[in-house]
Amino acid sequence: MAKQPDPARRSQRSRQAILTAARELITEMGYAKLSIEAIAARAGVGKQTIYRWWPSKGAVVLDAFLALSEAGPEQDMALPDTGDLEADLKVVMRATVAEFADPAFEAPIRALNTEIINDPALAAQYQEKLAGPVDEAKKERLRSAQRAGQLAAGADLDLALELLYAPLYQRWLLRSGPLTPQYADALVDAFLKAMGPDIDASTH
Amino acid sequence: MAKQPDPARRSQRSRQAILTAARELITEMGYAKLSIEAIAARAGVGKQTIYRWWPSKGAVVLDAFLALSEAGPEQDMALPDTGDLEADLKVVMRATVAEFADPAFEAPIRALNTEIINDPALAAQYQEKLAGPVDEAKKERLRSAQRAGQLAAGADLDLALELLYAPLYQRWLLRSGPLTPQYADALVDAFLKAMGPDIDASTH
């Protein structure tokens, strides 16, 4: 049989080119000026190719981020579990604070958040594809702490994650305060007081 | 002397008309479609009149909100203080949750937040003119609770306000969970555990 271009493989190549173009352009020009036209031109495809797979600019950007996280091994989502909840959370929160304070992450993450805030359908996609699995990995660590008696057995884990992460998210989003390692530690300390084992029920 | 139009009074009338037009239009068409042209047309002024006082659409919208809160008496910002911190905070947080869950507030508050998130200069203005004074009023209530021994004497009040409000803000912004009176109460309970008086130091 004659060699023919493989349509599935070509599709995959176009898809990758589009996602790479979206990531590059968002860093270069910011989200507001980013257009489907610019992504198509950079990726060397037609606009219709993009619209066949994605309904909006926001949807392309979300998938561009998802492709990044899919590149790493599945275990990357898991939180460290040395048996010491406080120490593990301080490592994680210090790293998270440093990431949010990094100018290289600033533009694309802020752009993605702006889209999610204003597009309920994209918010649902983000929740299902990215935030949901990440939160589930974090809850696994909290359940381990519950089994070890380091966290209240009846703690609401959705509320627990919000207490730990939402103050940092808000401070970053509104630029309302400094993002420092001390702040990360203070968040973990407050979290542990709020969600720690009840004193009567504790076996430690 | 002949009656002449008073320029200061005319300016004040134009200013009010512009802010009213901005509030009306944002509710009718949403923030994305709102333009300086549309505000000028509705207010019966020229575009240049608007640009003389405000550098951007976001700045007009922020002042439109500020004008609303200035209309009320100064004490409106103060939190209730019956002497019972838990009861007072549950009243406040249930009201705040209800406000965020109200569709009438939804569009303009989300629009304003989007602008603030993406415009550091506007974020600074918002912090100085609105968020700062409101936060100060809230801290007054927390200081009263510290004096009453209901809150840790050494508590970081910026972090305290974030713990109380940021989970609600994030849940509303990302539409990531239900906004209910039960949620308001759970937030207050977690806050009081995190920020309550140290057990050794408590005199109660």
mmCIF file of C-alpha atoms in Angstrom:
data_model
loop_
_atom_site.group_PDB
_atom_site.id
_atom_site.type_symbol
_atom_site.label_atom_id
_atom_site.label_comp_id
_atom_site.label_asym_id
_atom_site.label_seq_id
_atom_site.Cartn_x
_atom_site.Cartn_y
_atom_site.Cartn_z
ATOM 1 C CA MET A 1 0.000 0.000 0.000
ATOM 2 C CA ALA A 2 1.137 3.542 -0.744
ATOM 3 C CA LYS A 3 2.212 5.681 2.186
ATOM 4 C CA GLN A 4 -0.640 8.024 3.088
ATOM 5 C CA PRO A 5 -0.712 10.722 5.732
ATOM 6 C CA ASP A 6 -2.431 9.333 8.827
ATOM 7 C CA PRO A 7 -5.412 11.643 9.558
ATOM 8 C CA ALA A 8 -5.455 10.760 13.259
ATOM 9 C CA ARG A 9 -1.768 11.538 13.586
ATOM 10 C CA ARG A 10 -2.183 14.776 11.628
ATOM 11 C CA SER A 11 -5.064 15.785 13.871
ATOM 12 C CA GLN A 12 -2.960 15.111 16.925
ATOM 13 C CA ARG A 13 -0.124 17.221 15.521
ATOM 14 C CA SER A 14 -2.497 20.125 14.768
ATOM 15 C CA ARG A 15 -3.974 19.864 18.229
ATOM 16 C CA GLN A 16 -0.555 20.017 19.873
ATOM 17 C CA ALA A 17 0.490 22.949 17.670
ATOM 18 C CA ILE A 18 -2.658 24.863 18.660
ATOM 19 C CA LEU A 19 -2.154 24.270 22.381
ATOM 20 C CA THR A 20 1.522 25.226 22.189
ATOM 21 C CA ALA A 21 0.660 28.391 20.225
ATOM 22 C CA ALA A 22 -1.980 29.328 22.816
ATOM 23 C CA ARG A 23 0.519 28.941 25.668
ATOM 24 C CA GLU A 24 3.234 30.917 23.881
ATOM 25 C CA LEU A 25 0.945 33.750 22.818
ATOM 26 C CA ILE A 26 -0.668 34.182 26.205
ATOM 27 C CA THR A 27 2.771 34.701 27.734
ATOM 28 C CA GLU A 28 3.824 37.076 24.962
ATOM 29 C CA MET A 29 0.717 39.252 24.619
ATOM 30 C CA GLY A 30 -1.531 38.520 27.580
ATOM 31 C CA TYR A 31 -4.966 37.011 27.505
ATOM 32 C CA ALA A 32 -6.980 40.109 26.574
ATOM 33 C CA LYS A 33 -5.211 40.561 23.222
ATOM 34 C CA LEU A 34 -5.074 36.838 22.445
ATOM 35 C CA SER A 35 -7.379 35.873 19.572
ATOM 36 C CA ILE A 36 -8.368 32.668 17.819
ATOM 37 C CA GLU A 37 -6.920 34.229 14.652
ATOM 38 C CA ALA A 38 -3.515 34.717 16.285
ATOM 39 C CA ILE A 39 -3.481 31.154 17.627
ATOM 40 C CA ALA A 40 -4.417 29.784 14.194
ATOM 41 C CA ALA A 41 -1.687 31.813 12.469
ATOM 42 C CA ARG A 42 0.994 30.737 14.953
ATOM 43 C CA ALA A 43 -0.077 27.092 14.797
ATOM 44 C CA GLY A 44 -0.288 27.095 10.985
ATOM 45 C CA VAL A 45 -3.917 25.914 10.875
ATOM 46 C CA GLY A 46 -7.192 27.505 9.820
ATOM 47 C CA LYS A 47 -9.534 29.166 12.324
ATOM 48 C CA GLN A 48 -12.174 26.544 11.502
ATOM 49 C CA THR A 49 -9.817 23.808 12.704
ATOM 50 C CA ILE A 50 -9.749 25.451 16.121
ATOM 51 C CA TYR A 51 -13.506 26.015 16.230
ATOM 52 C CA ARG A 52 -14.079 22.356 15.325
ATOM 53 C CA TRP A 53 -12.517 21.323 18.653
ATOM 54 C CA TRP A 54 -13.074 24.284 20.976
ATOM 55 C CA PRO A 55 -16.080 26.594 21.382
ATOM 56 C CA SER A 56 -14.132 29.592 22.710
ATOM 57 C CA LYS A 57 -10.760 31.134 23.416
ATOM 58 C CA GLY A 58 -11.212 30.234 27.095
ATOM 59 C CA ALA A 59 -11.723 26.561 26.252
ATOM 60 C CA VAL A 60 -8.460 26.462 24.228
ATOM 61 C CA VAL A 61 -6.576 28.094 27.080
ATOM 62 C CA LEU A 62 -7.985 25.633 29.623
ATOM 63 C CA ASP A 63 -6.910 22.683 27.467
ATOM 64 C CA ALA A 64 -3.484 24.241 26.989
ATOM 65 C CA PHE A 65 -3.064 24.142 30.767
ATOM 66 C CA LEU A 66 -4.475 20.634 31.024
ATOM 67 C CA ALA A 67 -2.009 19.402 28.389
ATOM 68 C CA LEU A 68 0.817 20.728 30.547
ATOM 69 C CA SER A 69 -0.323 18.832 33.614
ATOM 70 C CA GLU A 70 -1.025 15.667 31.586
ATOM 71 C CA ALA A 71 2.602 15.718 30.503
ATOM 72 C CA GLY A 72 3.727 14.853 34.028
ATOM 73 C CA PRO A 73 3.263 11.517 35.751
ATOM 74 C CA GLU A 74 -0.081 10.909 37.480
ATOM 75 C CA GLN A 75 1.540 10.870 40.913
ATOM 76 C CA ASP A 76 2.565 14.510 40.595
ATOM 77 C CA MET A 77 -0.822 15.469 42.010
ATOM 78 C CA ALA A 78 -0.316 13.521 45.230
ATOM 79 C CA LEU A 79 0.720 15.474 48.313
ATOM 80 C CA PRO A 80 3.742 14.278 50.326
ATOM 81 C CA ASP A 81 2.851 11.973 53.198
ATOM 82 C CA THR A 82 5.673 11.575 55.717
ATOM 83 C CA GLY A 83 3.175 11.020 58.531
ATOM 84 C CA ASP A 84 3.669 14.575 59.808
ATOM 85 C CA LEU A 85 0.710 16.638 58.529
ATOM 86 C CA GLU A 86 2.044 19.996 59.676
ATOM 87 C CA ALA A 87 5.459 19.517 58.076
ATOM 88 C CA ASP A 88 3.963 18.168 54.827
ATOM 89 C CA LEU A 89 1.448 21.006 54.509
ATOM 90 C CA LYS A 90 4.092 23.640 55.172
ATOM 91 C CA VAL A 91 6.235 22.228 52.343
ATOM 92 C CA VAL A 92 3.228 22.226 50.003
ATOM 93 C CA MET A 93 1.931 25.672 50.936
ATOM 94 C CA ARG A 94 5.362 27.293 50.770
ATOM 95 C CA ALA A 95 5.743 25.873 47.246
ATOM 96 C CA THR A 96 2.241 27.040 46.298
ATOM 97 C CA VAL A 97 2.878 30.553 47.592
ATOM 98 C CA ALA A 98 6.172 30.679 45.672
ATOM 99 C CA GLU A 99 4.405 29.574 42.484
ATOM 100 C CA PHE A 100 1.733 32.259 42.817
ATOM 101 C CA ALA A 101 4.407 34.881 43.514
ATOM 102 C CA ASP A 102 6.344 33.900 40.362
ATOM 103 C CA PRO A 103 5.855 36.474 37.549
ATOM 104 C CA ALA A 104 6.229 33.722 34.916
ATOM 105 C CA PHE A 105 3.041 32.032 36.142
ATOM 106 C CA GLU A 106 1.243 35.294 36.772
ATOM 107 C CA ALA A 107 -0.162 36.236 33.334
ATOM 108 C CA PRO A 108 -1.488 32.896 32.106
ATOM 109 C CA ILE A 109 -2.942 31.778 35.449
ATOM 110 C CA ARG A 110 -4.635 35.131 35.972
ATOM 111 C CA ALA A 111 -6.035 34.991 32.424
ATOM 112 C CA LEU A 112 -7.409 31.501 32.953
ATOM 113 C CA ASN A 113 -9.004 32.523 36.248
ATOM 114 C CA THR A 114 -10.649 35.550 34.639
ATOM 115 C CA GLU A 115 -12.239 33.307 32.016
ATOM 116 C CA ILE A 116 -13.425 30.783 34.574
ATOM 117 C CA ILE A 117 -14.939 33.481 36.759
ATOM 118 C CA ASN A 118 -16.997 34.808 33.856
ATOM 119 C CA ASP A 119 -17.935 31.608 32.043
ATOM 120 C CA PRO A 120 -20.008 29.095 34.043
ATOM 121 C CA ALA A 121 -19.591 26.378 31.383
ATOM 122 C CA LEU A 122 -15.812 26.762 31.464
ATOM 123 C CA ALA A 123 -15.933 26.801 35.279
ATOM 124 C CA ALA A 124 -17.710 23.436 35.192
ATOM 125 C CA GLN A 125 -15.122 22.031 32.751
ATOM 126 C CA TYR A 126 -12.290 23.347 34.897
ATOM 127 C CA GLN A 127 -13.870 21.802 37.979
ATOM 128 C CA GLU A 128 -14.321 18.435 36.274
ATOM 129 C CA LYS A 129 -11.011 18.178 34.442
ATOM 130 C CA LEU A 130 -8.512 19.986 36.666
ATOM 131 C CA ALA A 131 -9.675 21.310 40.037
ATOM 132 C CA GLY A 132 -11.690 18.205 40.896
ATOM 133 C CA PRO A 133 -8.858 15.654 40.454
ATOM 134 C CA VAL A 134 -6.343 17.953 42.163
ATOM 135 C CA ASP A 135 -8.698 18.475 45.113
ATOM 136 C CA GLU A 136 -9.297 14.740 45.358
ATOM 137 C CA ALA A 137 -5.537 14.135 45.632
ATOM 138 C CA LYS A 138 -5.342 16.736 48.413
ATOM 139 C CA LYS A 139 -8.268 15.143 50.230
ATOM 140 C CA GLU A 140 -6.455 11.785 50.116
ATOM 141 C CA ARG A 141 -3.692 13.373 52.206
ATOM 142 C CA LEU A 142 -6.248 14.830 54.631
ATOM 143 C CA ARG A 143 -7.986 11.438 54.984
ATOM 144 C CA SER A 144 -4.617 9.899 55.831
ATOM 145 C CA ALA A 145 -4.235 12.574 58.532
ATOM 146 C CA GLN A 146 -7.715 11.737 59.834
ATOM 147 C CA ARG A 147 -6.723 8.066 60.141
ATOM 148 C CA ALA A 148 -3.573 9.174 62.011
ATOM 149 C CA GLY A 149 -5.648 11.274 64.429
ATOM 150 C CA GLN A 150 -4.070 14.532 63.234
ATOM 151 C CA LEU A 151 -7.296 15.940 61.792
ATOM 152 C CA ALA A 152 -10.850 15.911 63.178
ATOM 153 C CA ALA A 153 -12.548 12.700 62.027
ATOM 154 C CA GLY A 154 -15.723 14.559 61.078
ATOM 155 C CA ALA A 155 -14.043 17.464 59.267
ATOM 156 C CA ASP A 156 -15.755 18.694 56.073
ATOM 157 C CA LEU A 157 -12.928 18.243 53.587
ATOM 158 C CA ASP A 158 -14.344 20.713 51.031
ATOM 159 C CA LEU A 159 -14.404 23.401 53.684
ATOM 160 C CA ALA A 160 -10.965 22.256 54.869
ATOM 161 C CA LEU A 161 -9.420 22.799 51.427
ATOM 162 C CA GLU A 162 -11.091 26.188 51.144
ATOM 163 C CA LEU A 163 -9.709 27.284 54.519
ATOM 164 C CA LEU A 164 -6.229 26.245 53.465
ATOM 165 C CA TYR A 165 -6.171 27.608 49.905
ATOM 166 C CA ALA A 166 -8.826 30.346 49.528
ATOM 167 C CA PRO A 167 -7.033 32.988 51.644
ATOM 168 C CA LEU A 168 -3.925 32.583 49.464
ATOM 169 C CA TYR A 169 -6.001 32.594 46.272
ATOM 170 C CA GLN A 170 -7.835 35.776 47.296
ATOM 171 C CA ARG A 171 -4.641 37.550 48.405
ATOM 172 C CA TRP A 172 -3.039 36.732 45.054
ATOM 173 C CA LEU A 173 -6.131 37.588 42.985
ATOM 174 C CA LEU A 174 -6.753 40.965 44.667
ATOM 175 C CA ARG A 175 -3.064 41.707 45.344
ATOM 176 C CA SER A 176 -4.147 42.506 48.894
ATOM 177 C CA GLY A 177 -1.100 41.351 50.831
ATOM 178 C CA PRO A 178 2.397 39.860 50.660
ATOM 179 C CA LEU A 179 2.933 36.234 49.568
ATOM 180 C CA THR A 180 5.750 34.942 51.774
ATOM 181 C CA PRO A 181 6.884 31.675 53.363
ATOM 182 C CA GLN A 182 5.754 33.123 56.723
ATOM 183 C CA TYR A 183 2.285 33.589 55.299
ATOM 184 C CA ALA A 184 2.238 29.969 54.089
ATOM 185 C CA ASP A 185 3.179 28.780 57.578
ATOM 186 C CA ALA A 186 0.562 31.003 59.250
ATOM 187 C CA LEU A 187 -2.116 29.570 56.961
ATOM 188 C CA VAL A 188 -1.157 26.008 57.878
ATOM 189 C CA ASP A 189 -1.121 26.854 61.600
ATOM 190 C CA ALA A 190 -4.616 28.403 61.402
ATOM 191 C CA PHE A 191 -5.853 25.460 59.350
ATOM 192 C CA LEU A 192 -4.582 22.944 61.902
ATOM 193 C CA LYS A 193 -6.235 24.816 64.769
ATOM 194 C CA ALA A 194 -9.539 24.954 62.860
ATOM 195 C CA MET A 195 -9.510 21.370 61.630
ATOM 196 C CA GLY A 196 -7.379 19.595 64.235
ATOM 197 C CA PRO A 197 -8.758 16.697 66.291
ATOM 198 C CA ASP A 198 -11.262 17.577 69.007
ATOM 199 C CA ILE A 199 -9.401 17.599 72.295
ATOM 200 C CA ASP A 200 -11.780 15.169 74.025
ATOM 201 C CA ALA A 201 -11.843 12.755 71.087
ATOM 202 C CA SER A 202 -8.099 12.756 70.461
ATOM 203 C CA THR A 203 -6.263 9.570 71.331
ATOM 204 C CA HIS A 204 -2.907 11.359 71.377
ATOM 205 C CA MET B 1 -26.480 89.931 39.339
ATOM 206 C CA ALA B 2 -27.968 87.887 36.513
ATOM 207 C CA LYS B 3 -28.709 84.230 37.225
ATOM 208 C CA GLN B 4 -25.953 82.106 35.768
ATOM 209 C CA PRO B 5 -25.658 78.327 35.722
ATOM 210 C CA ASP B 6 -23.393 77.248 38.574
ATOM 211 C CA PRO B 7 -20.509 75.250 37.017
ATOM 212 C CA ALA B 8 -19.821 73.281 40.204
ATOM 213 C CA ARG B 9 -23.444 72.287 40.507
ATOM 214 C CA ARG B 10 -23.616 71.365 36.817
ATOM 215 C CA SER B 11 -20.485 69.238 37.203
ATOM 216 C CA GLN B 12 -22.003 67.481 40.178
ATOM 217 C CA ARG B 13 -25.186 66.754 38.194
ATOM 218 C CA SER B 14 -23.190 65.342 35.255
ATOM 219 C CA ARG B 15 -21.143 63.216 37.614
ATOM 220 C CA GLN B 16 -24.243 61.761 39.232
ATOM 221 C CA ALA B 17 -25.857 61.126 35.827
ATOM 222 C CA ILE B 18 -22.749 59.259 34.657
ATOM 223 C CA LEU B 19 -22.596 57.055 37.763
ATOM 224 C CA THR B 20 -26.325 56.295 37.568
ATOM 225 C CA ALA B 21 -26.019 55.455 33.862
ATOM 226 C CA ALA B 22 -23.089 53.127 34.578
ATOM 227 C CA ARG B 23 -25.057 51.255 37.258
ATOM 228 C CA GLU B 24 -28.155 50.942 35.084
ATOM 229 C CA LEU B 25 -26.286 49.801 31.980
ATOM 230 C CA ILE B 26 -24.187 47.218 33.773
ATOM 231 C CA THR B 27 -27.347 45.567 35.070
ATOM 232 C CA GLU B 28 -29.020 45.732 31.649
ATOM 233 C CA MET B 29 -26.177 44.599 29.388
ATOM 234 C CA GLY B 30 -23.443 43.202 31.600
ATOM 235 C CA TYR B 31 -19.948 44.526 32.000
ATOM 236 C CA ALA B 32 -18.363 43.083 28.857
ATOM 237 C CA LYS B 33 -20.671 45.001 26.515
ATOM 238 C CA LEU B 34 -20.643 48.193 28.573
ATOM 239 C CA SER B 35 -18.758 51.037 26.856
ATOM 240 C CA ILE B 36 -17.833 54.617 27.694
ATOM 241 C CA GLU B 37 -19.898 55.613 24.626
ATOM 242 C CA ALA B 38 -23.021 53.921 26.007
ATOM 243 C CA ILE B 39 -22.575 55.526 29.432
ATOM 244 C CA ALA B 40 -22.102 58.967 27.826
ATOM 245 C CA ALA B 41 -25.219 58.552 25.663
ATOM 246 C CA ARG B 42 -27.379 57.435 28.598
ATOM 247 C CA ALA B 43 -26.078 60.212 30.853
ATOM 248 C CA GLY B 44 -26.480 62.870 28.147
ATOM 249 C CA VAL B 45 -22.848 63.994 28.284
ATOM 250 C CA GLY B 46 -19.932 63.816 25.887
ATOM 251 C CA LYS B 47 -17.304 61.024 26.069
ATOM 252 C CA GLN B 48 -14.656 63.625 26.889
ATOM 253 C CA THR B 49 -16.574 64.594 30.035
ATOM 254 C CA ILE B 50 -16.216 61.040 31.271
ATOM 255 C CA TYR B 51 -12.542 60.776 30.345
ATOM 256 C CA ARG B 52 -11.863 64.057 32.150
ATOM 257 C CA TRP B 53 -12.781 62.387 35.456
ATOM 258 C CA TRP B 54 -12.064 58.677 34.929
ATOM 259 C CA PRO B 55 -9.199 56.922 33.113
ATOM 260 C CA SER B 56 -11.148 53.740 32.287
ATOM 261 C CA LYS B 57 -14.472 51.937 32.272
ATOM 262 C CA GLY B 58 -13.373 50.058 35.395
ATOM 263 C CA ALA B 59 -12.722 53.301 37.267
ATOM 264 C CA VAL B 60 -16.250 54.569 36.466
ATOM 265 C CA VAL B 61 -17.768 51.292 37.646
ATOM 266 C CA LEU B 62 -15.797 51.372 40.894
ATOM 267 C CA ASP B 63 -16.974 54.918 41.623
ATOM 268 C CA ALA B 64 -20.551 53.927 40.776
ATOM 269 C CA PHE B 65 -20.349 51.344 43.556
ATOM 270 C CA LEU B 66 -18.650 53.754 45.934
ATOM 271 C CA ALA B 67 -21.423 56.333 45.368
ATOM 272 C CA LEU B 68 -23.966 53.699 46.415
ATOM 273 C CA SER B 69 -22.204 52.969 49.692
ATOM 274 C CA GLU B 70 -21.623 56.664 50.397
ATOM 275 C CA ALA B 71 -25.389 57.189 50.205
ATOM 276 C CA GLY B 72 -25.865 55.238 53.437
ATOM 277 C CA PRO B 73 -24.878 56.428 56.907
ATOM 278 C CA GLU B 74 -21.284 55.831 57.957
ATOM 279 C CA GLN B 75 -22.296 53.350 60.655
ATOM 280 C CA ASP B 76 -23.611 50.915 58.037
ATOM 281 C CA MET B 77 -20.108 49.462 57.820
ATOM 282 C CA ALA B 78 -19.944 48.595 61.518
ATOM 283 C CA LEU B 79 -20.570 44.977 62.482
ATOM 284 C CA PRO B 80 -23.130 44.239 65.209
ATOM 285 C CA ASP B 81 -21.627 43.935 68.683
ATOM 286 C CA THR B 82 -23.961 42.277 71.180
ATOM 287 C CA GLY B 83 -21.019 40.884 73.118
ATOM 288 C CA ASP B 84 -21.526 37.413 71.610
ATOM 289 C CA LEU B 85 -18.962 37.038 68.801
ATOM 290 C CA GLU B 86 -20.305 33.734 67.486
ATOM 291 C CA ALA B 87 -23.905 34.980 67.266
ATOM 292 C CA ASP B 88 -22.871 38.298 65.693
ATOM 293 C CA LEU B 89 -20.632 36.672 63.075
ATOM 294 C CA LYS B 90 -23.317 34.150 62.132
ATOM 295 C CA VAL B 91 -25.796 36.976 61.505
ATOM 296 C CA VAL B 92 -23.215 38.804 59.374
ATOM 297 C CA MET B 93 -22.012 35.779 57.423
ATOM 298 C CA ARG B 94 -25.537 34.511 56.717
ATOM 299 C CA ALA B 95 -26.394 37.961 55.323
ATOM 300 C CA THR B 96 -23.182 38.026 53.274
ATOM 301 C CA VAL B 97 -23.834 34.569 51.834
ATOM 302 C CA ALA B 98 -27.423 35.602 50.943
ATOM 303 C CA GLU B 99 -26.135 38.721 49.202
ATOM 304 C CA PHE B 100 -23.625 36.761 47.123
ATOM 305 C CA ALA B 101 -26.321 34.224 46.222
ATOM 306 C CA ASP B 102 -28.695 36.998 45.031
ATOM 307 C CA PRO B 103 -28.828 37.154 41.193
ATOM 308 C CA ALA B 104 -29.443 40.936 41.323
ATOM 309 C CA PHE B 105 -25.990 41.495 42.848
ATOM 310 C CA GLU B 106 -24.343 38.861 40.705
ATOM 311 C CA ALA B 107 -23.596 40.665 37.419
ATOM 312 C CA PRO B 108 -22.265 44.023 38.683
ATOM 313 C CA ILE B 109 -20.216 42.587 41.559
ATOM 314 C CA ARG B 110 -18.681 39.942 39.307
ATOM 315 C CA ALA B 111 -17.900 42.614 36.704
ATOM 316 C CA LEU B 112 -16.209 44.825 39.257
ATOM 317 C CA ASN B 113 -14.172 41.904 40.586
ATOM 318 C CA THR B 114 -13.020 40.981 37.082
ATOM 319 C CA GLU B 115 -11.733 44.508 36.543
ATOM 320 C CA ILE B 116 -9.973 44.608 39.891
ATOM 321 C CA ILE B 117 -8.311 41.262 39.283
ATOM 322 C CA ASN B 118 -6.858 42.473 35.993
ATOM 323 C CA ASP B 119 -5.993 46.084 36.797
ATOM 324 C CA PRO B 120 -3.459 46.612 39.608
ATOM 325 C CA ALA B 121 -4.121 50.389 39.717
ATOM 326 C CA LEU B 122 -7.842 49.803 40.118
ATOM 327 C CA ALA B 123 -7.113 47.124 42.737
ATOM 328 C CA ALA B 124 -5.152 49.706 44.736
ATOM 329 C CA GLN B 125 -8.000 52.236 44.437
ATOM 330 C CA TYR B 126 -10.519 49.609 45.484
ATOM 331 C CA GLN B 127 -8.352 48.669 48.457
ATOM 332 C CA GLU B 128 -7.959 52.298 49.541
ATOM 333 C CA LYS B 129 -11.508 53.521 48.984
ATOM 334 C CA LEU B 130 -13.720 50.529 49.683
ATOM 335 C CA ALA B 131 -12.118 47.300 50.920
ATOM 336 C CA GLY B 132 -9.784 49.064 53.358
ATOM 337 C CA PRO B 133 -12.460 50.995 55.302
ATOM 338 C CA VAL B 134 -14.799 47.979 55.304
ATOM 339 C CA ASP B 135 -12.031 45.706 56.597
ATOM 340 C CA GLU B 136 -11.155 48.255 59.273
ATOM 341 C CA ALA B 137 -14.767 48.228 60.505
ATOM 342 C CA LYS B 138 -14.671 44.429 60.671
ATOM 343 C CA LYS B 139 -11.383 44.501 62.563
ATOM 344 C CA GLU B 140 -12.969 46.857 65.115
ATOM 345 C CA ARG B 141 -15.450 44.076 65.935
ATOM 346 C CA LEU B 142 -12.632 41.529 66.192
ATOM 347 C CA ARG B 143 -10.650 43.813 68.532
ATOM 348 C CA SER B 144 -13.710 44.095 70.729
ATOM 349 C CA ALA B 145 -13.819 40.270 70.808
ATOM 350 C CA GLN B 146 -10.126 40.194 71.719
ATOM 351 C CA ARG B 147 -10.797 42.529 74.657
ATOM 352 C CA ALA B 148 -13.671 40.238 75.714
ATOM 353 C CA GLY B 149 -11.366 37.186 75.609
ATOM 354 C CA GLN B 150 -13.327 35.579 72.766
ATOM 355 C CA LEU B 151 -10.500 35.788 70.237
ATOM 356 C CA ALA B 152 -6.774 35.100 70.639
ATOM 357 C CA ALA B 153 -5.083 38.304 71.800
ATOM 358 C CA GLY B 154 -2.224 37.843 69.323
ATOM 359 C CA ALA B 155 -4.377 36.925 66.306
ATOM 360 C CA ASP B 156 -3.293 38.387 62.937
ATOM 361 C CA LEU B 157 -6.461 40.257 61.978
ATOM 362 C CA ASP B 158 -5.656 40.371 58.241
ATOM 363 C CA LEU B 159 -5.341 36.598 58.204
ATOM 364 C CA ALA B 160 -8.457 36.363 60.406
ATOM 365 C CA LEU B 161 -10.582 38.269 57.875
ATOM 366 C CA GLU B 162 -9.214 36.147 55.046
ATOM 367 C CA LEU B 163 -10.087 32.925 56.870
ATOM 368 C CA LEU B 164 -13.623 34.162 57.420
ATOM 369 C CA TYR B 165 -14.353 35.678 53.999
ATOM 370 C CA ALA B 166 -11.986 34.163 51.399
ATOM 371 C CA PRO B 167 -13.594 30.677 51.330
ATOM 372 C CA LEU B 168 -16.976 32.282 50.596
ATOM 373 C CA TYR B 169 -15.453 34.628 48.017
ATOM 374 C CA GLN B 170 -13.698 31.772 46.224
ATOM 375 C CA ARG B 171 -16.776 29.514 46.288
ATOM 376 C CA TRP B 172 -18.848 32.336 44.782
ATOM 377 C CA LEU B 173 -16.210 33.368 42.250
ATOM 378 C CA LEU B 174 -15.549 29.833 40.955
ATOM 379 C CA ARG B 175 -19.128 28.603 41.529
ATOM 380 C CA SER B 176 -17.534 25.613 43.263
ATOM 381 C CA GLY B 177 -20.138 24.879 45.923
ATOM 382 C CA PRO B 178 -23.502 25.822 47.433
ATOM 383 C CA LEU B 179 -23.939 29.141 49.277
ATOM 384 C CA THR B 180 -26.267 28.322 52.179
ATOM 385 C CA PRO B 181 -26.900 29.482 55.764
ATOM 386 C CA GLN B 182 -25.335 26.177 56.897
ATOM 387 C CA TYR B 183 -22.175 27.066 55.001
ATOM 388 C CA ALA B 184 -22.089 30.496 56.665
ATOM 389 C CA ASP B 185 -22.354 28.859 60.091
ATOM 390 C CA ALA B 186 -19.672 26.284 59.284
ATOM 391 C CA LEU B 187 -17.303 29.074 58.251
ATOM 392 C CA VAL B 188 -17.856 30.919 61.526
ATOM 393 C CA ASP B 189 -17.341 27.710 63.526
ATOM 394 C CA ALA B 190 -14.049 26.982 61.734
ATOM 395 C CA PHE B 191 -12.953 30.603 62.144
ATOM 396 C CA LEU B 192 -13.619 30.548 65.897
ATOM 397 C CA LYS B 193 -11.643 27.323 66.312
ATOM 398 C CA ALA B 194 -8.724 28.768 64.332
ATOM 399 C CA MET B 195 -8.707 32.190 65.986
ATOM 400 C CA GLY B 196 -10.269 31.501 69.386
ATOM 401 C CA PRO B 197 -8.360 32.209 72.611
ATOM 402 C CA ASP B 198 -5.530 29.832 73.460
ATOM 403 C CA ILE B 199 -6.861 27.367 76.004
ATOM 404 C CA ASP B 200 -4.128 28.058 78.578
ATOM 405 C CA ALA B 201 -4.485 31.820 78.253
ATOM 406 C CA SER B 202 -8.284 31.903 78.379
ATOM 407 C CA THR B 203 -9.813 33.403 81.486
ATOM 408 C CA HIS B 204 -13.220 31.812 80.767
#
